[in-house]
Coordinates of C-alpha atoms in Angstrom, one line a residue:
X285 CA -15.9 -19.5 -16.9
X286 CA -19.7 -20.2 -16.8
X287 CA -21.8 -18.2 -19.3
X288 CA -25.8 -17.8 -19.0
X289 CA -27.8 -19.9 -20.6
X290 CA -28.7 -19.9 -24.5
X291 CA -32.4 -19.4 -24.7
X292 CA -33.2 -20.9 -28.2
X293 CA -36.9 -20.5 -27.7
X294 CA -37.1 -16.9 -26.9
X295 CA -35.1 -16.8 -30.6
X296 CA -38.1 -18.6 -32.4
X297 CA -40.5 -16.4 -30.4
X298 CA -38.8 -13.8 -32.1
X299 CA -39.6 -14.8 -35.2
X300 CA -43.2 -14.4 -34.1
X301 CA -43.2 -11.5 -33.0
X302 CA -41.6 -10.3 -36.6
X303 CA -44.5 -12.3 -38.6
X304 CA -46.9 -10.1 -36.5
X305 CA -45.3 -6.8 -38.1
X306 CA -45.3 -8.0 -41.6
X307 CA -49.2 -9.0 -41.2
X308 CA -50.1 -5.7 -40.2
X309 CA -48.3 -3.8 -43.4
X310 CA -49.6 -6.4 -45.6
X311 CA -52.7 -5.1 -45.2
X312 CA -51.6 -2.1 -47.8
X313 CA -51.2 -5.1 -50.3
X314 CA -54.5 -7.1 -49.6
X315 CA -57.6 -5.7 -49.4
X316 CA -59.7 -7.5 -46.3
X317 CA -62.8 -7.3 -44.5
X318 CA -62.8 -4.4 -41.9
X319 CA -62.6 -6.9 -39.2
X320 CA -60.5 -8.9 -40.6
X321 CA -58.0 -5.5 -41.1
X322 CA -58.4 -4.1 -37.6
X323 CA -57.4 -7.8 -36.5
X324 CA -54.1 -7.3 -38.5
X325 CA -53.4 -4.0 -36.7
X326 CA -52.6 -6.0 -33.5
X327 CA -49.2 -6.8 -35.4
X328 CA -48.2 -3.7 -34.1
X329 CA -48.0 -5.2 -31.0
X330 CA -44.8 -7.0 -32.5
X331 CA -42.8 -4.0 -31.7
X332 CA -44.0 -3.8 -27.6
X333 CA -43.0 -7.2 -27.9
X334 CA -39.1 -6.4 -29.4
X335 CA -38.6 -3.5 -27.3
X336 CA -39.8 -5.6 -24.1
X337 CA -37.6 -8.9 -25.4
X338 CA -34.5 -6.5 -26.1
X339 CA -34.5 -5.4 -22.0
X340 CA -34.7 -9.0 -21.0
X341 CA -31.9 -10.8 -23.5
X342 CA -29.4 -8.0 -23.1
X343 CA -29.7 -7.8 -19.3
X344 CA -29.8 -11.6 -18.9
X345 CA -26.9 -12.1 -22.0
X346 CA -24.5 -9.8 -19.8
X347 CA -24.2 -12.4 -16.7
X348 CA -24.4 -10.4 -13.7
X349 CA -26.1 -12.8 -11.8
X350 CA -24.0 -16.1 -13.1
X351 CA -20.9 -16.6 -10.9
X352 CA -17.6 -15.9 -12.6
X353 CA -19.0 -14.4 -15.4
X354 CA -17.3 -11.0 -15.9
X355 CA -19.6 -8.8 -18.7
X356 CA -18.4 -6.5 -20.8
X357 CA -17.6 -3.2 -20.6
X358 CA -19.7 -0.2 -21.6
X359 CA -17.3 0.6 -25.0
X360 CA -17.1 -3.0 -25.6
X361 CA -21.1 -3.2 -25.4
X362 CA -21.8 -0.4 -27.3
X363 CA -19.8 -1.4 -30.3
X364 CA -21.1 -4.9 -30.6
X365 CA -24.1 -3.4 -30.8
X366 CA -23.2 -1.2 -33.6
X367 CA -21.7 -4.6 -34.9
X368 CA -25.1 -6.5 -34.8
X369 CA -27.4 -3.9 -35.9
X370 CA -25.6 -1.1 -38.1
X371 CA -24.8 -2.4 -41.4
X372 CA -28.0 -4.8 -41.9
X373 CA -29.3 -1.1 -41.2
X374 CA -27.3 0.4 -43.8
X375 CA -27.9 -2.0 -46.4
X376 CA -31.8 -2.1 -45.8
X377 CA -32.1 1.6 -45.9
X378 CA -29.6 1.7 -49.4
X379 CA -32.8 -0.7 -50.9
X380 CA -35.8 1.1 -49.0
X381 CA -34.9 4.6 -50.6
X382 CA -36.2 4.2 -54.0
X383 CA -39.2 2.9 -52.7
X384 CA -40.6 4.9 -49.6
X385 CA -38.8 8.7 -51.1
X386 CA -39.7 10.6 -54.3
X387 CA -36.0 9.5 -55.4
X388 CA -37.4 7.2 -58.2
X389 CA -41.1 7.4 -57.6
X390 CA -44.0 9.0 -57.7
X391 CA -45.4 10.8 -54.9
X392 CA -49.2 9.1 -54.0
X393 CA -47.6 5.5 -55.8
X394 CA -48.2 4.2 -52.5
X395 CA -49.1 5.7 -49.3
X396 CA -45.8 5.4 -47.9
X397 CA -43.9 8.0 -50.5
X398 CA -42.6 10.6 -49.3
X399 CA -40.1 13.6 -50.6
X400 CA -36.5 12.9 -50.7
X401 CA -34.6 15.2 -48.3
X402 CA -30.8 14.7 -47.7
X403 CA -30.7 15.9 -44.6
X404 CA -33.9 13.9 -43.3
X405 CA -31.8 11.0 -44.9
X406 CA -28.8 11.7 -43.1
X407 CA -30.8 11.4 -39.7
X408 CA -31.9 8.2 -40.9
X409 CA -28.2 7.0 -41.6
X410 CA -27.3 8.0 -37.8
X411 CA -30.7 6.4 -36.4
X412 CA -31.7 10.1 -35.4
X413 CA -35.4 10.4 -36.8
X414 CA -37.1 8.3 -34.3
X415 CA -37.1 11.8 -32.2
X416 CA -38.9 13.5 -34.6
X417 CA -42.7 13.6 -34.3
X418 CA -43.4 14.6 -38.0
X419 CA -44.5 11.3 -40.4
X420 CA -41.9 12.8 -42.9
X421 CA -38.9 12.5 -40.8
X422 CA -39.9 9.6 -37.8
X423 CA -40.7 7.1 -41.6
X424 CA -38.2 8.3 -43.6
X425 CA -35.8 6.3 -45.9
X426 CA -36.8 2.7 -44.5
X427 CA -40.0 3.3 -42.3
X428 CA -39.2 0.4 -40.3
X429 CA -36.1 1.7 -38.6
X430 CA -37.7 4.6 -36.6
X431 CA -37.5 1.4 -33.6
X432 CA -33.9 1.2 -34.4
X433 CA -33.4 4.9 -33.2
X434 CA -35.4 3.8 -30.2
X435 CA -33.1 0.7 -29.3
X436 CA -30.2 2.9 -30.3
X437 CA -31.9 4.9 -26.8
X438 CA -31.9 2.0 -25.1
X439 CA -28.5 0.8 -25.6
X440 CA -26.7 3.8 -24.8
X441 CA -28.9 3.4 -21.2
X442 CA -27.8 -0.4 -20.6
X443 CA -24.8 -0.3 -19.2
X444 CA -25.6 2.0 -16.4
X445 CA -29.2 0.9 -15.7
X446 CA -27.7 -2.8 -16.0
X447 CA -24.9 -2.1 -13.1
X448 CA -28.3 -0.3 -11.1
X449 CA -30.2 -3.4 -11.6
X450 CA -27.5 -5.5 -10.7
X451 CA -27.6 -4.2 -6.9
X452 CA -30.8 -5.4 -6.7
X453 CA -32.3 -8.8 -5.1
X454 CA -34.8 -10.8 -6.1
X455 CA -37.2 -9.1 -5.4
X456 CA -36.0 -5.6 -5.3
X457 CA -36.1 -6.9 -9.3
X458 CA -39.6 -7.5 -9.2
X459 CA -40.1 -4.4 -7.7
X460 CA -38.4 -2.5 -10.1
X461 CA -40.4 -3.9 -12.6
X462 CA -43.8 -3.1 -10.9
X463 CA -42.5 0.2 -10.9
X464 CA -41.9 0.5 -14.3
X465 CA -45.6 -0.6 -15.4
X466 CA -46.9 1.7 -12.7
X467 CA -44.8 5.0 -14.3
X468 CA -45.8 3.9 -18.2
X469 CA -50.0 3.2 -16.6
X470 CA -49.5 6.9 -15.0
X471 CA -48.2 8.1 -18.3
X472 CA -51.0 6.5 -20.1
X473 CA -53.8 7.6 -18.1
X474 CA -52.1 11.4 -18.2
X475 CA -52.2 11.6 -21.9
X476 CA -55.7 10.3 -22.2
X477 CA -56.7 12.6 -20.1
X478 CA -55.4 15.4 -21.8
X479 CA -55.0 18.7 -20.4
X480 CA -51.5 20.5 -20.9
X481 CA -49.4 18.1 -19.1
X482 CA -51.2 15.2 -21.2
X483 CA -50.3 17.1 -24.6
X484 CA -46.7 17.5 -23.2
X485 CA -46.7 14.2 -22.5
X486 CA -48.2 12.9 -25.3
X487 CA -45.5 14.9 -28.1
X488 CA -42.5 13.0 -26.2
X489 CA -40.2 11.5 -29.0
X490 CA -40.7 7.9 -29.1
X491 CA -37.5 6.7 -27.5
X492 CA -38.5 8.3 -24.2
X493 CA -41.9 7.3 -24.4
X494 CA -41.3 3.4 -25.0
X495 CA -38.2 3.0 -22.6
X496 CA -40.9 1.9 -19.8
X497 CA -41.0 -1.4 -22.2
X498 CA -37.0 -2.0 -22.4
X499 CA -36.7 -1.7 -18.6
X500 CA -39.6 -3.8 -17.8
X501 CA -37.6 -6.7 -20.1
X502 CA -34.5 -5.6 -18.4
X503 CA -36.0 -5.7 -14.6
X504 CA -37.5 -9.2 -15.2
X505 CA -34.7 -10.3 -16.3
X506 CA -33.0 -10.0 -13.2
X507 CA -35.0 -11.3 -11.2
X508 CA -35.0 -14.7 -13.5
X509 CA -31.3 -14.3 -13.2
X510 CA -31.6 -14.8 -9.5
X511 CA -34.0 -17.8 -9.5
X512 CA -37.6 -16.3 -10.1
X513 CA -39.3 -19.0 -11.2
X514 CA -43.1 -18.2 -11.8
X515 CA -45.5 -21.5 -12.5
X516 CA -47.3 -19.7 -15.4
X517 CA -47.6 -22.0 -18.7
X518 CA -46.9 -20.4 -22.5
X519 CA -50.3 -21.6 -23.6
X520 CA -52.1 -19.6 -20.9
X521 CA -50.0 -16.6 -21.3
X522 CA -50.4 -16.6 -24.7
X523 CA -54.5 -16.8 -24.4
X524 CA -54.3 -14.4 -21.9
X525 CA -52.6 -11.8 -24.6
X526 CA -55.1 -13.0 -27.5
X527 CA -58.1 -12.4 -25.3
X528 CA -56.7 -9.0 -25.2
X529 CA -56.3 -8.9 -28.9
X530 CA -60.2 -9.8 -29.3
X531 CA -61.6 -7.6 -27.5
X532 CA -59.4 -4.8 -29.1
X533 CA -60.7 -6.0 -32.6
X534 CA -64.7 -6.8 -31.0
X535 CA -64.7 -3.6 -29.2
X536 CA -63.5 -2.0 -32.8
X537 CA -66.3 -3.9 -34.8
X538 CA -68.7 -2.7 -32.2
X539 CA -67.9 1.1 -32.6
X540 CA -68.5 0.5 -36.2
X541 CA -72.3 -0.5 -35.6
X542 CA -72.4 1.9 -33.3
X543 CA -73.7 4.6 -35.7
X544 CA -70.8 7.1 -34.9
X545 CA -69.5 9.0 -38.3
X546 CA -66.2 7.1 -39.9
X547 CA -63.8 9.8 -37.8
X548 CA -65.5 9.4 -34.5
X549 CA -65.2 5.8 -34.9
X550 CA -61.4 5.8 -35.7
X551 CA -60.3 8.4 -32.8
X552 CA -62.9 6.0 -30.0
X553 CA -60.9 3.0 -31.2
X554 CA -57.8 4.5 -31.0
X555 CA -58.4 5.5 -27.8
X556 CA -59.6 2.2 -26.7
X557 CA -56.0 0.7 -28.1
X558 CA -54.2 3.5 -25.9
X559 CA -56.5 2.2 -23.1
X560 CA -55.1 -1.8 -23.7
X561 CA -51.6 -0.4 -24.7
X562 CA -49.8 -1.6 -20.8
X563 CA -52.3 -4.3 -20.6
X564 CA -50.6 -6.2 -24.0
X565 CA -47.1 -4.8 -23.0
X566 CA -47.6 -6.7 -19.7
X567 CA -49.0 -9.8 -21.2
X568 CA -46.0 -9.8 -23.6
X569 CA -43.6 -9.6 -20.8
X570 CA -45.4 -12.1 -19.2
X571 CA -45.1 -14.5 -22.4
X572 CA -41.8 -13.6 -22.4
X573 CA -40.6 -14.8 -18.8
X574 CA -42.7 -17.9 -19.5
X575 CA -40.6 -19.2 -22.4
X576 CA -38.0 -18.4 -20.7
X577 CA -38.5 -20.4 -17.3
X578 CA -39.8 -23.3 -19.5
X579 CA -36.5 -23.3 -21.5
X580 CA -34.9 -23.2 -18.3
X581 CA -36.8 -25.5 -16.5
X582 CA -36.3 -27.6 -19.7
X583 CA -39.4 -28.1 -21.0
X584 CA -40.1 -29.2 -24.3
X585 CA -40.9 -26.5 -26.9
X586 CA -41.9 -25.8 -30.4
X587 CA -40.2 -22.8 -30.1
X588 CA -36.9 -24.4 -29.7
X589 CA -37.2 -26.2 -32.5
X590 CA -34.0 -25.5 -35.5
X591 CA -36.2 -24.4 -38.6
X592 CA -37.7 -21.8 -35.9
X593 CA -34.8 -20.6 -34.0
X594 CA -33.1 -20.2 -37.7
X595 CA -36.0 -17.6 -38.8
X596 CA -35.7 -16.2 -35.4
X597 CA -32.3 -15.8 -36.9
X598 CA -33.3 -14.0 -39.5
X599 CA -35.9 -12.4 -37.7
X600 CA -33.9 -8.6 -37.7
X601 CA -32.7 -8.9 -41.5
X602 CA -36.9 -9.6 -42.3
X603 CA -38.2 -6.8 -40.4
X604 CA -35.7 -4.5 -42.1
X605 CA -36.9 -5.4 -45.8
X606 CA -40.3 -6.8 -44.9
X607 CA -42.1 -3.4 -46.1
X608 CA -40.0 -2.8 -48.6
X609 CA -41.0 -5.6 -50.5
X610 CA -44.9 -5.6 -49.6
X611 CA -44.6 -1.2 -50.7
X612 CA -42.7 -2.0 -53.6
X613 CA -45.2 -4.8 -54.6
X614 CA -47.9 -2.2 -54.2
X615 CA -46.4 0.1 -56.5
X616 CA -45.6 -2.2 -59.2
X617 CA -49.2 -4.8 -59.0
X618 CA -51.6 -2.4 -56.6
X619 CA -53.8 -3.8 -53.9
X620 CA -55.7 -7.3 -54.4
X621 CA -59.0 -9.1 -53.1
X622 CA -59.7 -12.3 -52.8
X623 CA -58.1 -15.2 -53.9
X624 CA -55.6 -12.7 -55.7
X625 CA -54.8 -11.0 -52.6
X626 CA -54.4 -14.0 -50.6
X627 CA -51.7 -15.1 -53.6
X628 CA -50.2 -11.8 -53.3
X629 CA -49.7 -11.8 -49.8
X630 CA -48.5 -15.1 -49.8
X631 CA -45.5 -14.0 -52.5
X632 CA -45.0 -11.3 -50.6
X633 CA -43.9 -12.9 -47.7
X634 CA -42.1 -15.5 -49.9
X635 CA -39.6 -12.5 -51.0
X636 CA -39.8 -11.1 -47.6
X637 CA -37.9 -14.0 -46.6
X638 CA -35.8 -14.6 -49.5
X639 CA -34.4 -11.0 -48.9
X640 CA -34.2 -11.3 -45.5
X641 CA -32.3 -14.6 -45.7
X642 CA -29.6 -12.5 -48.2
X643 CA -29.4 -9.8 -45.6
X644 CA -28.4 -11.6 -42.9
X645 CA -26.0 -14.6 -44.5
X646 CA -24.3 -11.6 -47.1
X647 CA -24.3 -8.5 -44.7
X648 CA -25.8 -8.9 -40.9
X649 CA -23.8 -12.0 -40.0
X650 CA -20.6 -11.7 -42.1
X651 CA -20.2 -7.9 -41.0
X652 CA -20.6 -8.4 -36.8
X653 CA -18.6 -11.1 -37.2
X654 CA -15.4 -8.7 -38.5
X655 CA -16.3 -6.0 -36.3
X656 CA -16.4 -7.7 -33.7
X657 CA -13.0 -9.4 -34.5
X658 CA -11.4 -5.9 -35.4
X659 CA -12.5 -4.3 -31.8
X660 CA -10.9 -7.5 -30.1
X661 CA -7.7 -7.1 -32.0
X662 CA -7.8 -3.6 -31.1
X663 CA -8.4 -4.5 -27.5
X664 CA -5.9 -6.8 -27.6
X665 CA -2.7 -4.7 -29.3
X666 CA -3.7 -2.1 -26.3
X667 CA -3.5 -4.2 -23.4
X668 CA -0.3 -5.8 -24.9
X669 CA 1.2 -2.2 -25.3

């Protein structure tokens, strides 16, 4: 039976796309010149880029398009991804407690403390508080995880919208896809406009709100699936998306000069960001598709290369601890300039990995592996009965 495709490079893209995230929190660590810290902000980018990479490697993982290849079911789905993603989640939430809730620390040791609630913890335990607009609950227990309760969204929508998607053609795909960016731009331009339907818009939880970037991945992943082969390179993709990035960060630097007052400068940037938000989402599906097509098309890549694809690996296990390290080092040594702060950083990262590296060979890998074995057997002692 003919599976797809292994696409090692979209693996060490990953990886990336996780360095990305941990730039932007280190920022609570090391001190930096304003510039220099509203460049670091694009690392919340990383996230588009997971959500949009999530649609595409789940849709293209589960075969529809390869001849012979039966996917799973729905069941079967669902609990490998409970498999993959639960108990790293468990475990990274178990170490980010002490550090982001008043459990052992002071409230105002670090921005990130908050009060510890059981029942706000209990919602982060069954990926729940992502649908909470309140700071309190949507960052509770391990901030990081509020995505999880937006891919837990997503997953329970695969199976259906992947059996939709696989009715489609070629370029009924495409379509789809143009579609989607066409309902998250209409979104976009409704909240900035504001107005009651904006406001309503605007206070959505966030799983509803960032679906748009799952089933973008999802619809361009069908329609590679079925042969769409676009003649776009990484390396222009990927200047395309920075270009983006600079004029996010110069158009940031020039509202500074601007003479506005400190809050009017902050809300005209942030609205310039929500301005560029489908703009980057599309260049990131973009960069996306190209690795992919390379890979398939077999051309050479850094991307592909082992050291890469094994922190791609690790890629899940390091976003999970990543800002429990750099939030814990902020309690314990405070923020740093300089030469200090560029030490700091560096050490930060350092442990970022090391954690992330125990995560995933003591907990993430070891545990899917049983689970996945124990649903088989399962599977198996009920067909043979």
């Amino acid at each position: 039976m003919s599976r797809p495709a292994r696409l090692d490079a979209l693996t060490g893209l990953r990886w990336w796309a996780a360095f990305a995230v941990f730039v932007h929190h280190v920022g609570q660590l090391v001190v930096l010149p304003p510039t220099l810290a509203r460049t670091l902000t694009l690392g919340t980018h990383g996230v588009t880029f997971f959500f949009v990479l999530s649609g595409f490697v789940l849709t293209w993982s589960s075969g529809r398009a390869v001849s012979g290849f039966e996917p799973p079911d729905a069941g079967t789905f669902w609990w490998r991804r409970v498999a993959r993603v639960y108990p790293a989640h468990l475990v990274a939430l178990l170490l980010a407690l002490p550090v982001f809730t008043s459990l052992l620390l002071a409230e105002g040791s670090h921005s990130g403390v908050r009060p510890f609630d059981v029942g706000i913890v209990v919602l982060s335990v069954l990926l729940l508080q992502g649908w909470s607009r309140d700071a309190n609950v949507l960052f509770s227990g391990n901030p990081a995880s509020w995505t999880l309760s937006c891919e837990a969204f997503f997953y329970a929508l695969h199976p259906a919208a992947d059996r939709a998607l696989a009715r489609t053609t070629r370029r009924g795909a495409l379509w789809a896809a143009g579609g989607v960016v066409g309902v998250a731009v209409l979104l976009r331009v409704l909240v900035m406009s504001g107005g009651e339907v904006g406001m309503t818009i605007g206070a959505l939880p966030w799983p509803v709100l960032r679906l748009t970037e799952f089933l973008l991945g999802m619809a361009l992943a069908r329609a590679v699936a079925l042969g769409w082969r676009p003649r776009v390179r990484v390396g222009l993709v990927a200047t395309a998306v920075g270009a983006v990035g600079a004029w996010l960060v110069t158009g940031g630097t020039l509202l500074a000069a601007s003479g506005l007052e400190g809050g009017a400068v902050a809300q005209a940037h942030a609205r310039l960001a929500v301005g560029l938000q489908e703009v980057m989402t599309v260049g990131l599906a973009a960069l996306v598709v190209a690795v992919a097509v390379g890979e398939l098309e077999g051309r050479p890549s850094a991307l592909s290369r082992p050291r890469l694809v094994r922190l791609g690996e690790w890629s899940f296990a390091f976003y999970l601890v990543h800002a429990t390290v750099i939030y814990l080092m902020v309690a314990v040594l405070g923020p740093h300039r300089g030469l200090a702060g560029v030490l700091v950083g560096v050490l930060a990262l350092v442990l970022s990995l090391a954690a992330a590296w125990a995560l995933h060979a003591a907990v993430e890998r070891p545990a899917e592996r049983r689970l996945r074995r124990a649903w088989d057997r399962r599977r198996a002692v009920r067909v043979a009965g």
